[in-house]
Amino acid sequence: MGMTSGDDTPKRASTPGAALLWLSTALLATSIAAQIVYPLVEGTGRDRATVVVVLASAAAMIAHSAARLGALRTVGVFAATAGVGWTAEILGTATSFPFGAYEYATGRIGPSVLDVPIVIGLAWTAGGYCMWWISSLVTSNPALRIPLATVGMVGWDLYLDPQMVSAGLWTWDDRDSGLPGVDQIPLTNYAGWAGVAALMFILLATLDREPVDTTPPAPITPVGWFCWTWLGSALAFLVFLDDPDLPPAVPYGLIVMGVLGVPAGSALWQRTRNRSRDTL
């Protein structure tokens, strides 16, 4: 179940908090719209769409966090996600640890610092905050929640890396030691993602102890982003993105994200039914 503090009733958002929640919903819609545009354009159009997707997704999660946790703790959430993720990427491109040897394309998705595009750190915020919120639907025990959210992050990367490698946004030195059908991405990448994500969620466990609120519009942003990524990516890979390298990644993304998505969806459905029953 979700996390509690004092009583078991999630705190209702104040008027500024409610406005931030609606803002996060609008930003989520912007991100989804950019993802719909992505397969309809080519070249620099796709790069620009990618930047919009990341910026809007990260801003949506930041707004959602600010509504729940306030400005100060949201700064901590941002540091624990973008800060940790971007630092790991800088370390990774410089030393090949913890992901393996890889490099980013230059001048494609905005300015870079130390060979890592700034927007990459924001992608860690988008995914990290979402997985952390979704995992709270399943359990409030950090010993279980941290690995569950970590699995969700690795599942997301099973979609993300094949698409971005196919788009040429980054390349791996080792291109033949990955999963069957997705051998262009080494297994070390997923091990690195698991380690970085686990560290991120250990930090988030100290910052975010608020109960989740499943009354609209509170869950729209994290639930919408998760479902769109989990199920929408599979559809895009199979139908809308004409790239033979992408369909083999679909079973991996569906199954691994499903380790978090299935129990979270069941818990959310049960909460919704209980809330409806209580109002009768």
PDB file of C-alpha atoms in Angstrom:
ATOM      1  CA  MET A   1       0.000   0.000   0.000  1.00  0.00           C
ATOM      2  CA  GLY A   2       1.031   3.657  -0.194  1.00  0.00           C
ATOM      3  CA  MET A   3       3.078   5.489   2.393  1.00  0.00           C
ATOM      4  CA  THR A   4       1.386   7.066   5.387  1.00  0.00           C
ATOM      5  CA  SER A   5       2.222   9.771   7.897  1.00  0.00           C
ATOM      6  CA  GLY A   6       0.027  10.091  10.950  1.00  0.00           C
ATOM      7  CA  ASP A   7      -3.325   8.940   9.608  1.00  0.00           C
ATOM      8  CA  ASP A   8      -3.998   6.837   6.532  1.00  0.00           C
ATOM      9  CA  THR A   9      -5.695   9.587   4.521  1.00  0.00           C
ATOM     10  CA  PRO A  10      -3.567  11.252   1.837  1.00  0.00           C
ATOM     11  CA  LYS A  11      -3.231  14.988   2.261  1.00  0.00           C
ATOM     12  CA  ARG A  12      -5.405  16.993  -0.108  1.00  0.00           C
ATOM     13  CA  ALA A  13      -3.531  19.514  -2.170  1.00  0.00           C
ATOM     14  CA  SER A  14      -3.770  23.181  -1.348  1.00  0.00           C
ATOM     15  CA  THR A  15      -4.927  25.574  -4.070  1.00  0.00           C
ATOM     16  CA  PRO A  16      -1.324  26.234  -5.244  1.00  0.00           C
ATOM     17  CA  GLY A  17      -0.680  22.494  -5.023  1.00  0.00           C
ATOM     18  CA  ALA A  18      -3.756  21.734  -7.110  1.00  0.00           C
ATOM     19  CA  ALA A  19      -2.605  24.247  -9.729  1.00  0.00           C
ATOM     20  CA  LEU A  20       0.783  22.544  -9.879  1.00  0.00           C
ATOM     21  CA  LEU A  21      -0.886  19.168 -10.351  1.00  0.00           C
ATOM     22  CA  TRP A  22      -2.908  20.489 -13.269  1.00  0.00           C
ATOM     23  CA  LEU A  23       0.259  22.064 -14.692  1.00  0.00           C
ATOM     24  CA  SER A  24       1.989  18.701 -14.470  1.00  0.00           C
ATOM     25  CA  THR A  25      -0.909  17.159 -16.394  1.00  0.00           C
ATOM     26  CA  ALA A  26      -0.605  19.778 -19.146  1.00  0.00           C
ATOM     27  CA  LEU A  27       3.140  19.158 -19.375  1.00  0.00           C
ATOM     28  CA  LEU A  28       2.526  15.422 -19.622  1.00  0.00           C
ATOM     29  CA  ALA A  29       0.153  16.084 -22.522  1.00  0.00           C
ATOM     30  CA  THR A  30       2.877  18.167 -24.196  1.00  0.00           C
ATOM     31  CA  SER A  31       5.354  15.304 -23.834  1.00  0.00           C
ATOM     32  CA  ILE A  32       2.903  12.797 -25.301  1.00  0.00           C
ATOM     33  CA  ALA A  33       2.096  15.142 -28.192  1.00  0.00           C
ATOM     34  CA  ALA A  34       5.820  15.432 -29.005  1.00  0.00           C
ATOM     35  CA  GLN A  35       6.137  11.647 -28.963  1.00  0.00           C
ATOM     36  CA  ILE A  36       3.225  11.377 -31.404  1.00  0.00           C
ATOM     37  CA  VAL A  37       4.969  13.885 -33.685  1.00  0.00           C
ATOM     38  CA  TYR A  38       8.295  12.006 -33.472  1.00  0.00           C
ATOM     39  CA  PRO A  39       7.585   9.296 -36.094  1.00  0.00           C
ATOM     40  CA  LEU A  40       6.032  11.873 -38.424  1.00  0.00           C
ATOM     41  CA  VAL A  41       9.239  13.892 -38.837  1.00  0.00           C
ATOM     42  CA  GLU A  42      12.825  13.140 -39.822  1.00  0.00           C
ATOM     43  CA  GLY A  43      16.355  14.315 -39.049  1.00  0.00           C
ATOM     44  CA  THR A  44      16.594  17.424 -36.904  1.00  0.00           C
ATOM     45  CA  GLY A  45      12.824  17.315 -36.416  1.00  0.00           C
ATOM     46  CA  ARG A  46      13.202  14.091 -34.447  1.00  0.00           C
ATOM     47  CA  ASP A  47      16.038  15.543 -32.385  1.00  0.00           C
ATOM     48  CA  ARG A  48      13.893  18.553 -31.498  1.00  0.00           C
ATOM     49  CA  ALA A  49      10.951  16.320 -30.649  1.00  0.00           C
ATOM     50  CA  THR A  50      13.234  14.294 -28.363  1.00  0.00           C
ATOM     51  CA  VAL A  51      14.293  17.427 -26.498  1.00  0.00           C
ATOM     52  CA  VAL A  52      10.664  18.520 -26.061  1.00  0.00           C
ATOM     53  CA  VAL A  53       9.721  15.066 -24.774  1.00  0.00           C
ATOM     54  CA  VAL A  54      12.453  15.118 -22.137  1.00  0.00           C
ATOM     55  CA  LEU A  55      11.964  18.734 -21.055  1.00  0.00           C
ATOM     56  CA  ALA A  56       8.185  18.409 -20.779  1.00  0.00           C
ATOM     57  CA  SER A  57       8.372  15.051 -18.981  1.00  0.00           C
ATOM     58  CA  ALA A  58      10.916  16.276 -16.445  1.00  0.00           C
ATOM     59  CA  ALA A  59       9.005  19.518 -15.853  1.00  0.00           C
ATOM     60  CA  ALA A  60       5.804  17.514 -15.349  1.00  0.00           C
ATOM     61  CA  MET A  61       7.443  15.393 -12.660  1.00  0.00           C
ATOM     62  CA  ILE A  62       9.005  18.424 -10.974  1.00  0.00           C
ATOM     63  CA  ALA A  63       5.620  20.172 -10.846  1.00  0.00           C
ATOM     64  CA  HIS A  64       4.016  17.026  -9.455  1.00  0.00           C
ATOM     65  CA  SER A  65       6.728  16.722  -6.804  1.00  0.00           C
ATOM     66  CA  ALA A  66       6.388  20.389  -5.843  1.00  0.00           C
ATOM     67  CA  ALA A  67       2.634  19.941  -5.342  1.00  0.00           C
ATOM     68  CA  ARG A  68       3.187  16.987  -3.022  1.00  0.00           C
ATOM     69  CA  LEU A  69       6.440  17.771  -1.261  1.00  0.00           C
ATOM     70  CA  GLY A  70       6.964  21.524  -1.501  1.00  0.00           C
ATOM     71  CA  ALA A  71       9.768  23.481  -3.135  1.00  0.00           C
ATOM     72  CA  LEU A  72      12.621  22.596  -0.784  1.00  0.00           C
ATOM     73  CA  ARG A  73      12.242  18.829  -0.926  1.00  0.00           C
ATOM     74  CA  THR A  74      11.639  19.010  -4.660  1.00  0.00           C
ATOM     75  CA  VAL A  75      15.096  20.552  -5.012  1.00  0.00           C
ATOM     76  CA  GLY A  76      16.343  17.461  -3.213  1.00  0.00           C
ATOM     77  CA  VAL A  77      14.341  15.216  -5.544  1.00  0.00           C
ATOM     78  CA  PHE A  78      15.886  16.975  -8.533  1.00  0.00           C
ATOM     79  CA  ALA A  79      19.397  16.570  -7.101  1.00  0.00           C
ATOM     80  CA  ALA A  80      18.783  12.881  -6.362  1.00  0.00           C
ATOM     81  CA  THR A  81      17.569  12.198  -9.896  1.00  0.00           C
ATOM     82  CA  ALA A  82      19.108  14.625 -12.398  1.00  0.00           C
ATOM     83  CA  GLY A  83      22.198  15.174 -10.250  1.00  0.00           C
ATOM     84  CA  VAL A  84      22.937  11.504  -9.668  1.00  0.00           C
ATOM     85  CA  GLY A  85      22.007  10.466 -13.203  1.00  0.00           C
ATOM     86  CA  TRP A  86      23.996  13.162 -14.961  1.00  0.00           C
ATOM     87  CA  THR A  87      27.030  12.582 -12.742  1.00  0.00           C
ATOM     88  CA  ALA A  88      26.883   8.874 -13.588  1.00  0.00           C
ATOM     89  CA  GLU A  89      26.699   9.728 -17.299  1.00  0.00           C
ATOM     90  CA  ILE A  90      29.732  12.016 -17.077  1.00  0.00           C
ATOM     91  CA  LEU A  91      31.631   9.310 -15.215  1.00  0.00           C
ATOM     92  CA  GLY A  92      30.431   6.715 -17.715  1.00  0.00           C
ATOM     93  CA  THR A  93      31.562   8.549 -20.840  1.00  0.00           C
ATOM     94  CA  ALA A  94      34.915   9.395 -19.257  1.00  0.00           C
ATOM     95  CA  THR A  95      35.771   6.005 -17.703  1.00  0.00           C
ATOM     96  CA  SER A  96      33.291   3.422 -19.121  1.00  0.00           C
ATOM     97  CA  PHE A  97      32.017   2.838 -15.561  1.00  0.00           C
ATOM     98  CA  PRO A  98      29.274   1.972 -14.631  1.00  0.00           C
ATOM     99  CA  PHE A  99      27.556   1.409 -17.999  1.00  0.00           C
ATOM    100  CA  GLY A 100      30.330   0.350 -20.358  1.00  0.00           C
ATOM    101  CA  ALA A 101      32.141   2.272 -23.095  1.00  0.00           C
ATOM    102  CA  TYR A 102      29.901   4.661 -25.041  1.00  0.00           C
ATOM    103  CA  GLU A 103      29.731   8.211 -26.325  1.00  0.00           C
ATOM    104  CA  TYR A 104      27.073  10.774 -27.163  1.00  0.00           C
ATOM    105  CA  ALA A 105      26.607  12.393 -30.549  1.00  0.00           C
ATOM    106  CA  THR A 106      27.555  16.067 -30.493  1.00  0.00           C
ATOM    107  CA  GLY A 107      25.211  18.918 -31.319  1.00  0.00           C
ATOM    108  CA  ARG A 108      22.087  16.759 -31.645  1.00  0.00           C
ATOM    109  CA  ILE A 109      19.970  17.301 -28.514  1.00  0.00           C
ATOM    110  CA  GLY A 110      21.189  20.559 -27.077  1.00  0.00           C
ATOM    111  CA  PRO A 111      24.311  21.772 -25.291  1.00  0.00           C
ATOM    112  CA  SER A 112      26.670  19.368 -23.539  1.00  0.00           C
ATOM    113  CA  VAL A 113      28.949  19.633 -20.520  1.00  0.00           C
ATOM    114  CA  LEU A 114      31.869  17.210 -20.312  1.00  0.00           C
ATOM    115  CA  ASP A 115      30.536  15.412 -23.409  1.00  0.00           C
ATOM    116  CA  VAL A 116      27.100  14.675 -21.894  1.00  0.00           C
ATOM    117  CA  PRO A 117      24.040  16.595 -23.149  1.00  0.00           C
ATOM    118  CA  ILE A 118      22.406  18.531 -20.322  1.00  0.00           C
ATOM    119  CA  VAL A 119      19.015  17.155 -21.276  1.00  0.00           C
ATOM    120  CA  ILE A 120      20.167  13.638 -20.335  1.00  0.00           C
ATOM    121  CA  GLY A 121      20.129  14.519 -16.642  1.00  0.00           C
ATOM    122  CA  LEU A 122      16.520  15.641 -16.970  1.00  0.00           C
ATOM    123  CA  ALA A 123      15.576  12.281 -18.456  1.00  0.00           C
ATOM    124  CA  TRP A 124      16.693  10.655 -15.200  1.00  0.00           C
ATOM    125  CA  THR A 125      14.351  12.999 -13.318  1.00  0.00           C
ATOM    126  CA  ALA A 126      11.405  12.092 -15.522  1.00  0.00           C
ATOM    127  CA  GLY A 127      11.860   8.361 -15.193  1.00  0.00           C
ATOM    128  CA  GLY A 128      13.191   8.294 -11.647  1.00  0.00           C
ATOM    129  CA  TYR A 129      10.423  10.307 -10.029  1.00  0.00           C
ATOM    130  CA  CYS A 130       7.748   8.414 -11.939  1.00  0.00           C
ATOM    131  CA  MET A 131       9.057   4.963 -10.983  1.00  0.00           C
ATOM    132  CA  TRP A 132       9.390   6.039  -7.360  1.00  0.00           C
ATOM    133  CA  TRP A 133       5.798   7.286  -7.210  1.00  0.00           C
ATOM    134  CA  ILE A 134       4.412   4.227  -8.989  1.00  0.00           C
ATOM    135  CA  SER A 135       6.284   1.867  -6.649  1.00  0.00           C
ATOM    136  CA  SER A 136       4.563   3.497  -3.656  1.00  0.00           C
ATOM    137  CA  LEU A 137       1.276   2.054  -4.881  1.00  0.00           C
ATOM    138  CA  VAL A 138       2.669  -1.411  -4.217  1.00  0.00           C
ATOM    139  CA  THR A 139       4.558  -1.031  -0.946  1.00  0.00           C
ATOM    140  CA  SER A 140       5.709   1.523   1.610  1.00  0.00           C
ATOM    141  CA  ASN A 141       8.641  -0.626   2.747  1.00  0.00           C
ATOM    142  CA  PRO A 142      11.855   0.901   1.321  1.00  0.00           C
ATOM    143  CA  ALA A 143      13.546  -2.515   1.366  1.00  0.00           C
ATOM    144  CA  LEU A 144      10.997  -3.659  -1.208  1.00  0.00           C
ATOM    145  CA  ARG A 145      10.174  -0.354  -2.851  1.00  0.00           C
ATOM    146  CA  ILE A 146      13.751   0.500  -3.853  1.00  0.00           C
ATOM    147  CA  PRO A 147      14.386  -2.714  -5.827  1.00  0.00           C
ATOM    148  CA  LEU A 148      10.905  -2.577  -7.348  1.00  0.00           C
ATOM    149  CA  ALA A 149      11.437   0.971  -8.625  1.00  0.00           C
ATOM    150  CA  THR A 150      14.908  -0.043  -9.815  1.00  0.00           C
ATOM    151  CA  VAL A 151      13.439  -2.839 -11.923  1.00  0.00           C
ATOM    152  CA  GLY A 152      11.005  -0.307 -13.395  1.00  0.00           C
ATOM    153  CA  MET A 153      13.900   1.933 -14.421  1.00  0.00           C
ATOM    154  CA  VAL A 154      15.778  -0.925 -16.079  1.00  0.00           C
ATOM    155  CA  GLY A 155      12.577  -1.878 -17.898  1.00  0.00           C
ATOM    156  CA  TRP A 156      12.270   1.675 -19.208  1.00  0.00           C
ATOM    157  CA  ASP A 157      15.841   1.574 -20.495  1.00  0.00           C
ATOM    158  CA  LEU A 158      15.084  -1.650 -22.349  1.00  0.00           C
ATOM    159  CA  TYR A 159      12.908   0.588 -24.537  1.00  0.00           C
ATOM    160  CA  LEU A 160      14.962   3.767 -24.341  1.00  0.00           C
ATOM    161  CA  ASP A 161      18.405   2.524 -25.285  1.00  0.00           C
ATOM    162  CA  PRO A 162      17.423   0.645 -28.465  1.00  0.00           C
ATOM    163  CA  GLN A 163      15.481   3.643 -29.760  1.00  0.00           C
ATOM    164  CA  MET A 164      18.163   6.213 -28.999  1.00  0.00           C
ATOM    165  CA  VAL A 165      20.975   4.013 -30.333  1.00  0.00           C
ATOM    166  CA  SER A 166      18.980   3.453 -33.507  1.00  0.00           C
ATOM    167  CA  ALA A 167      18.544   7.233 -33.780  1.00  0.00           C
ATOM    168  CA  GLY A 168      22.317   7.686 -33.424  1.00  0.00           C
ATOM    169  CA  LEU A 169      22.129   9.793 -30.264  1.00  0.00           C
ATOM    170  CA  TRP A 170      24.733   7.602 -28.597  1.00  0.00           C
ATOM    171  CA  THR A 171      26.861   4.650 -29.645  1.00  0.00           C
ATOM    172  CA  TRP A 172      28.416   1.709 -27.802  1.00  0.00           C
ATOM    173  CA  ASP A 173      31.916   0.386 -28.365  1.00  0.00           C
ATOM    174  CA  ASP A 174      30.726  -3.163 -27.659  1.00  0.00           C
ATOM    175  CA  ARG A 175      27.853  -3.934 -30.023  1.00  0.00           C
ATOM    176  CA  ASP A 176      27.567  -7.701 -29.861  1.00  0.00           C
ATOM    177  CA  SER A 177      27.174  -8.718 -26.212  1.00  0.00           C
ATOM    178  CA  GLY A 178      23.619  -7.725 -25.405  1.00  0.00           C
ATOM    179  CA  LEU A 179      20.316  -9.529 -25.066  1.00  0.00           C
ATOM    180  CA  PRO A 180      19.165 -11.777 -27.919  1.00  0.00           C
ATOM    181  CA  GLY A 181      17.795  -9.529 -30.653  1.00  0.00           C
ATOM    182  CA  VAL A 182      19.167  -6.400 -28.966  1.00  0.00           C
ATOM    183  CA  ASP A 183      22.827  -7.330 -28.986  1.00  0.00           C
ATOM    184  CA  GLN A 184      23.947  -3.812 -29.984  1.00  0.00           C
ATOM    185  CA  ILE A 185      23.553  -2.709 -26.341  1.00  0.00           C
ATOM    186  CA  PRO A 186      25.863  -4.480 -23.862  1.00  0.00           C
ATOM    187  CA  LEU A 187      24.525  -6.089 -20.708  1.00  0.00           C
ATOM    188  CA  THR A 188      26.836  -3.857 -18.682  1.00  0.00           C
ATOM    189  CA  ASN A 189      24.525  -0.982 -19.561  1.00  0.00           C
ATOM    190  CA  TYR A 190      21.581  -2.519 -17.701  1.00  0.00           C
ATOM    191  CA  ALA A 191      23.750  -3.426 -14.714  1.00  0.00           C
ATOM    192  CA  GLY A 192      24.900   0.188 -14.578  1.00  0.00           C
ATOM    193  CA  TRP A 193      21.320   1.441 -14.804  1.00  0.00           C
ATOM    194  CA  ALA A 194      20.323  -0.810 -11.919  1.00  0.00           C
ATOM    195  CA  GLY A 195      23.159   0.457  -9.734  1.00  0.00           C
ATOM    196  CA  VAL A 196      22.579   4.144 -10.481  1.00  0.00           C
ATOM    197  CA  ALA A 197      18.814   3.807 -10.080  1.00  0.00           C
ATOM    198  CA  ALA A 198      19.193   1.996  -6.744  1.00  0.00           C
ATOM    199  CA  LEU A 199      21.389   4.823  -5.429  1.00  0.00           C
ATOM    200  CA  MET A 200      18.861   7.353  -6.665  1.00  0.00           C
ATOM    201  CA  PHE A 201      15.995   5.604  -4.901  1.00  0.00           C
ATOM    202  CA  ILE A 202      17.935   5.226  -1.652  1.00  0.00           C
ATOM    203  CA  LEU A 203      18.248   9.020  -1.651  1.00  0.00           C
ATOM    204  CA  LEU A 204      14.584   9.489  -2.582  1.00  0.00           C
ATOM    205  CA  ALA A 205      13.565   7.207   0.292  1.00  0.00           C
ATOM    206  CA  THR A 206      14.961   9.789   2.712  1.00  0.00           C
ATOM    207  CA  LEU A 207      13.217  12.707   0.974  1.00  0.00           C
ATOM    208  CA  ASP A 208       9.781  11.423   0.006  1.00  0.00           C
ATOM    209  CA  ARG A 209       7.775   9.908   2.840  1.00  0.00           C
ATOM    210  CA  GLU A 210       4.441  11.428   1.873  1.00  0.00           C
ATOM    211  CA  PRO A 211       1.396   9.212   1.209  1.00  0.00           C
ATOM    212  CA  VAL A 212       0.334   8.990  -2.403  1.00  0.00           C
ATOM    213  CA  ASP A 213      -2.987  10.578  -3.297  1.00  0.00           C
ATOM    214  CA  THR A 214      -5.033   8.591  -5.792  1.00  0.00           C
ATOM    215  CA  THR A 215      -7.765  11.204  -6.209  1.00  0.00           C
ATOM    216  CA  PRO A 216      -7.698  13.020  -9.568  1.00  0.00           C
ATOM    217  CA  PRO A 217      -5.667  14.820 -10.718  1.00  0.00           C
ATOM    218  CA  ALA A 218      -2.941  13.565  -8.367  1.00  0.00           C
ATOM    219  CA  PRO A 219      -2.079  10.311 -10.152  1.00  0.00           C
ATOM    220  CA  ILE A 220      -2.517  11.495 -13.726  1.00  0.00           C
ATOM    221  CA  THR A 221       1.090  12.506 -14.373  1.00  0.00           C
ATOM    222  CA  PRO A 222       3.009   9.494 -12.990  1.00  0.00           C
ATOM    223  CA  VAL A 223       0.379   6.930 -13.997  1.00  0.00           C
ATOM    224  CA  GLY A 224      -0.063   8.481 -17.447  1.00  0.00           C
ATOM    225  CA  TRP A 225       3.673   8.691 -18.095  1.00  0.00           C
ATOM    226  CA  PHE A 226       4.250   5.130 -16.922  1.00  0.00           C
ATOM    227  CA  CYS A 227       1.431   3.625 -18.966  1.00  0.00           C
ATOM    228  CA  TRP A 228       2.310   5.610 -22.076  1.00  0.00           C
ATOM    229  CA  THR A 229       5.943   4.521 -21.802  1.00  0.00           C
ATOM    230  CA  TRP A 230       5.211   0.903 -20.919  1.00  0.00           C
ATOM    231  CA  LEU A 231       2.465   0.166 -23.446  1.00  0.00           C
ATOM    232  CA  GLY A 232       2.837   3.038 -25.896  1.00  0.00           C
ATOM    233  CA  SER A 233       6.497   2.274 -26.556  1.00  0.00           C
ATOM    234  CA  ALA A 234       5.608  -1.294 -27.485  1.00  0.00           C
ATOM    235  CA  LEU A 235       2.991  -0.069 -29.951  1.00  0.00           C
ATOM    236  CA  ALA A 236       5.353   2.528 -31.408  1.00  0.00           C
ATOM    237  CA  PHE A 237       8.150   0.005 -31.884  1.00  0.00           C
ATOM    238  CA  LEU A 238       5.856  -2.494 -33.574  1.00  0.00           C
ATOM    239  CA  VAL A 239       3.718  -0.169 -35.714  1.00  0.00           C
ATOM    240  CA  PHE A 240       4.831   3.441 -36.009  1.00  0.00           C
ATOM    241  CA  LEU A 241       8.636   3.417 -36.046  1.00  0.00           C
ATOM    242  CA  ASP A 242       9.824   1.754 -39.229  1.00  0.00           C
ATOM    243  CA  ASP A 243      13.035   0.342 -37.789  1.00  0.00           C
ATOM    244  CA  PRO A 244      13.842  -3.391 -37.797  1.00  0.00           C
ATOM    245  CA  ASP A 245      16.099  -3.004 -34.753  1.00  0.00           C
ATOM    246  CA  LEU A 246      13.235  -1.960 -32.462  1.00  0.00           C
ATOM    247  CA  PRO A 247      10.603  -4.777 -32.423  1.00  0.00           C
ATOM    248  CA  PRO A 248      12.980  -7.291 -30.738  1.00  0.00           C
ATOM    249  CA  ALA A 249      13.175  -4.949 -27.724  1.00  0.00           C
ATOM    250  CA  VAL A 250       9.421  -5.035 -27.112  1.00  0.00           C
ATOM    251  CA  PRO A 251       9.162  -8.273 -25.065  1.00  0.00           C
ATOM    252  CA  TYR A 252      11.965  -7.154 -22.756  1.00  0.00           C
ATOM    253  CA  GLY A 253      10.422  -3.752 -22.067  1.00  0.00           C
ATOM    254  CA  LEU A 254       6.921  -5.132 -21.616  1.00  0.00           C
ATOM    255  CA  ILE A 255       7.958  -7.878 -19.211  1.00  0.00           C
ATOM    256  CA  VAL A 256      10.463  -5.970 -17.080  1.00  0.00           C
ATOM    257  CA  MET A 257       8.353  -2.807 -16.735  1.00  0.00           C
ATOM    258  CA  GLY A 258       5.449  -5.134 -16.024  1.00  0.00           C
ATOM    259  CA  VAL A 259       7.181  -6.341 -12.853  1.00  0.00           C
ATOM    260  CA  LEU A 260       6.299  -2.915 -11.476  1.00  0.00           C
ATOM    261  CA  GLY A 261       3.318  -2.062 -13.664  1.00  0.00           C
ATOM    262  CA  VAL A 262       1.144  -5.122 -12.999  1.00  0.00           C
ATOM    263  CA  PRO A 263       1.116  -4.980  -9.172  1.00  0.00           C
ATOM    264  CA  ALA A 264       0.908  -1.171  -9.217  1.00  0.00           C
ATOM    265  CA  GLY A 265      -2.054  -1.265 -11.589  1.00  0.00           C
ATOM    266  CA  SER A 266      -3.780  -3.882  -9.443  1.00  0.00           C
ATOM    267  CA  ALA A 267      -3.225  -1.828  -6.293  1.00  0.00           C
ATOM    268  CA  LEU A 268      -4.494   1.361  -7.932  1.00  0.00           C
ATOM    269  CA  TRP A 269      -7.574  -0.421  -9.243  1.00  0.00           C
ATOM    270  CA  GLN A 270      -8.313  -1.824  -5.779  1.00  0.00           C
ATOM    271  CA  ARG A 271      -7.901   1.598  -4.157  1.00  0.00           C
ATOM    272  CA  THR A 272     -10.212   3.157  -6.708  1.00  0.00           C
ATOM    273  CA  ARG A 273     -12.858   0.487  -6.075  1.00  0.00           C
ATOM    274  CA  ASN A 274     -12.575   0.928  -2.312  1.00  0.00           C
ATOM    275  CA  ARG A 275     -12.850   4.703  -2.602  1.00  0.00           C
ATOM    276  CA  SER A 276     -15.939   4.374  -4.822  1.00  0.00           C
ATOM    277  CA  ARG A 277     -17.492   1.913  -2.390  1.00  0.00           C
ATOM    278  CA  ASP A 278     -16.846   4.258   0.543  1.00  0.00           C
ATOM    279  CA  THR A 279     -18.673   7.123  -1.209  1.00  0.00           C
ATOM    280  CA  LEU A 280     -21.843   5.093  -1.765  1.00  0.00           C
TER     281      LEU A 280
END
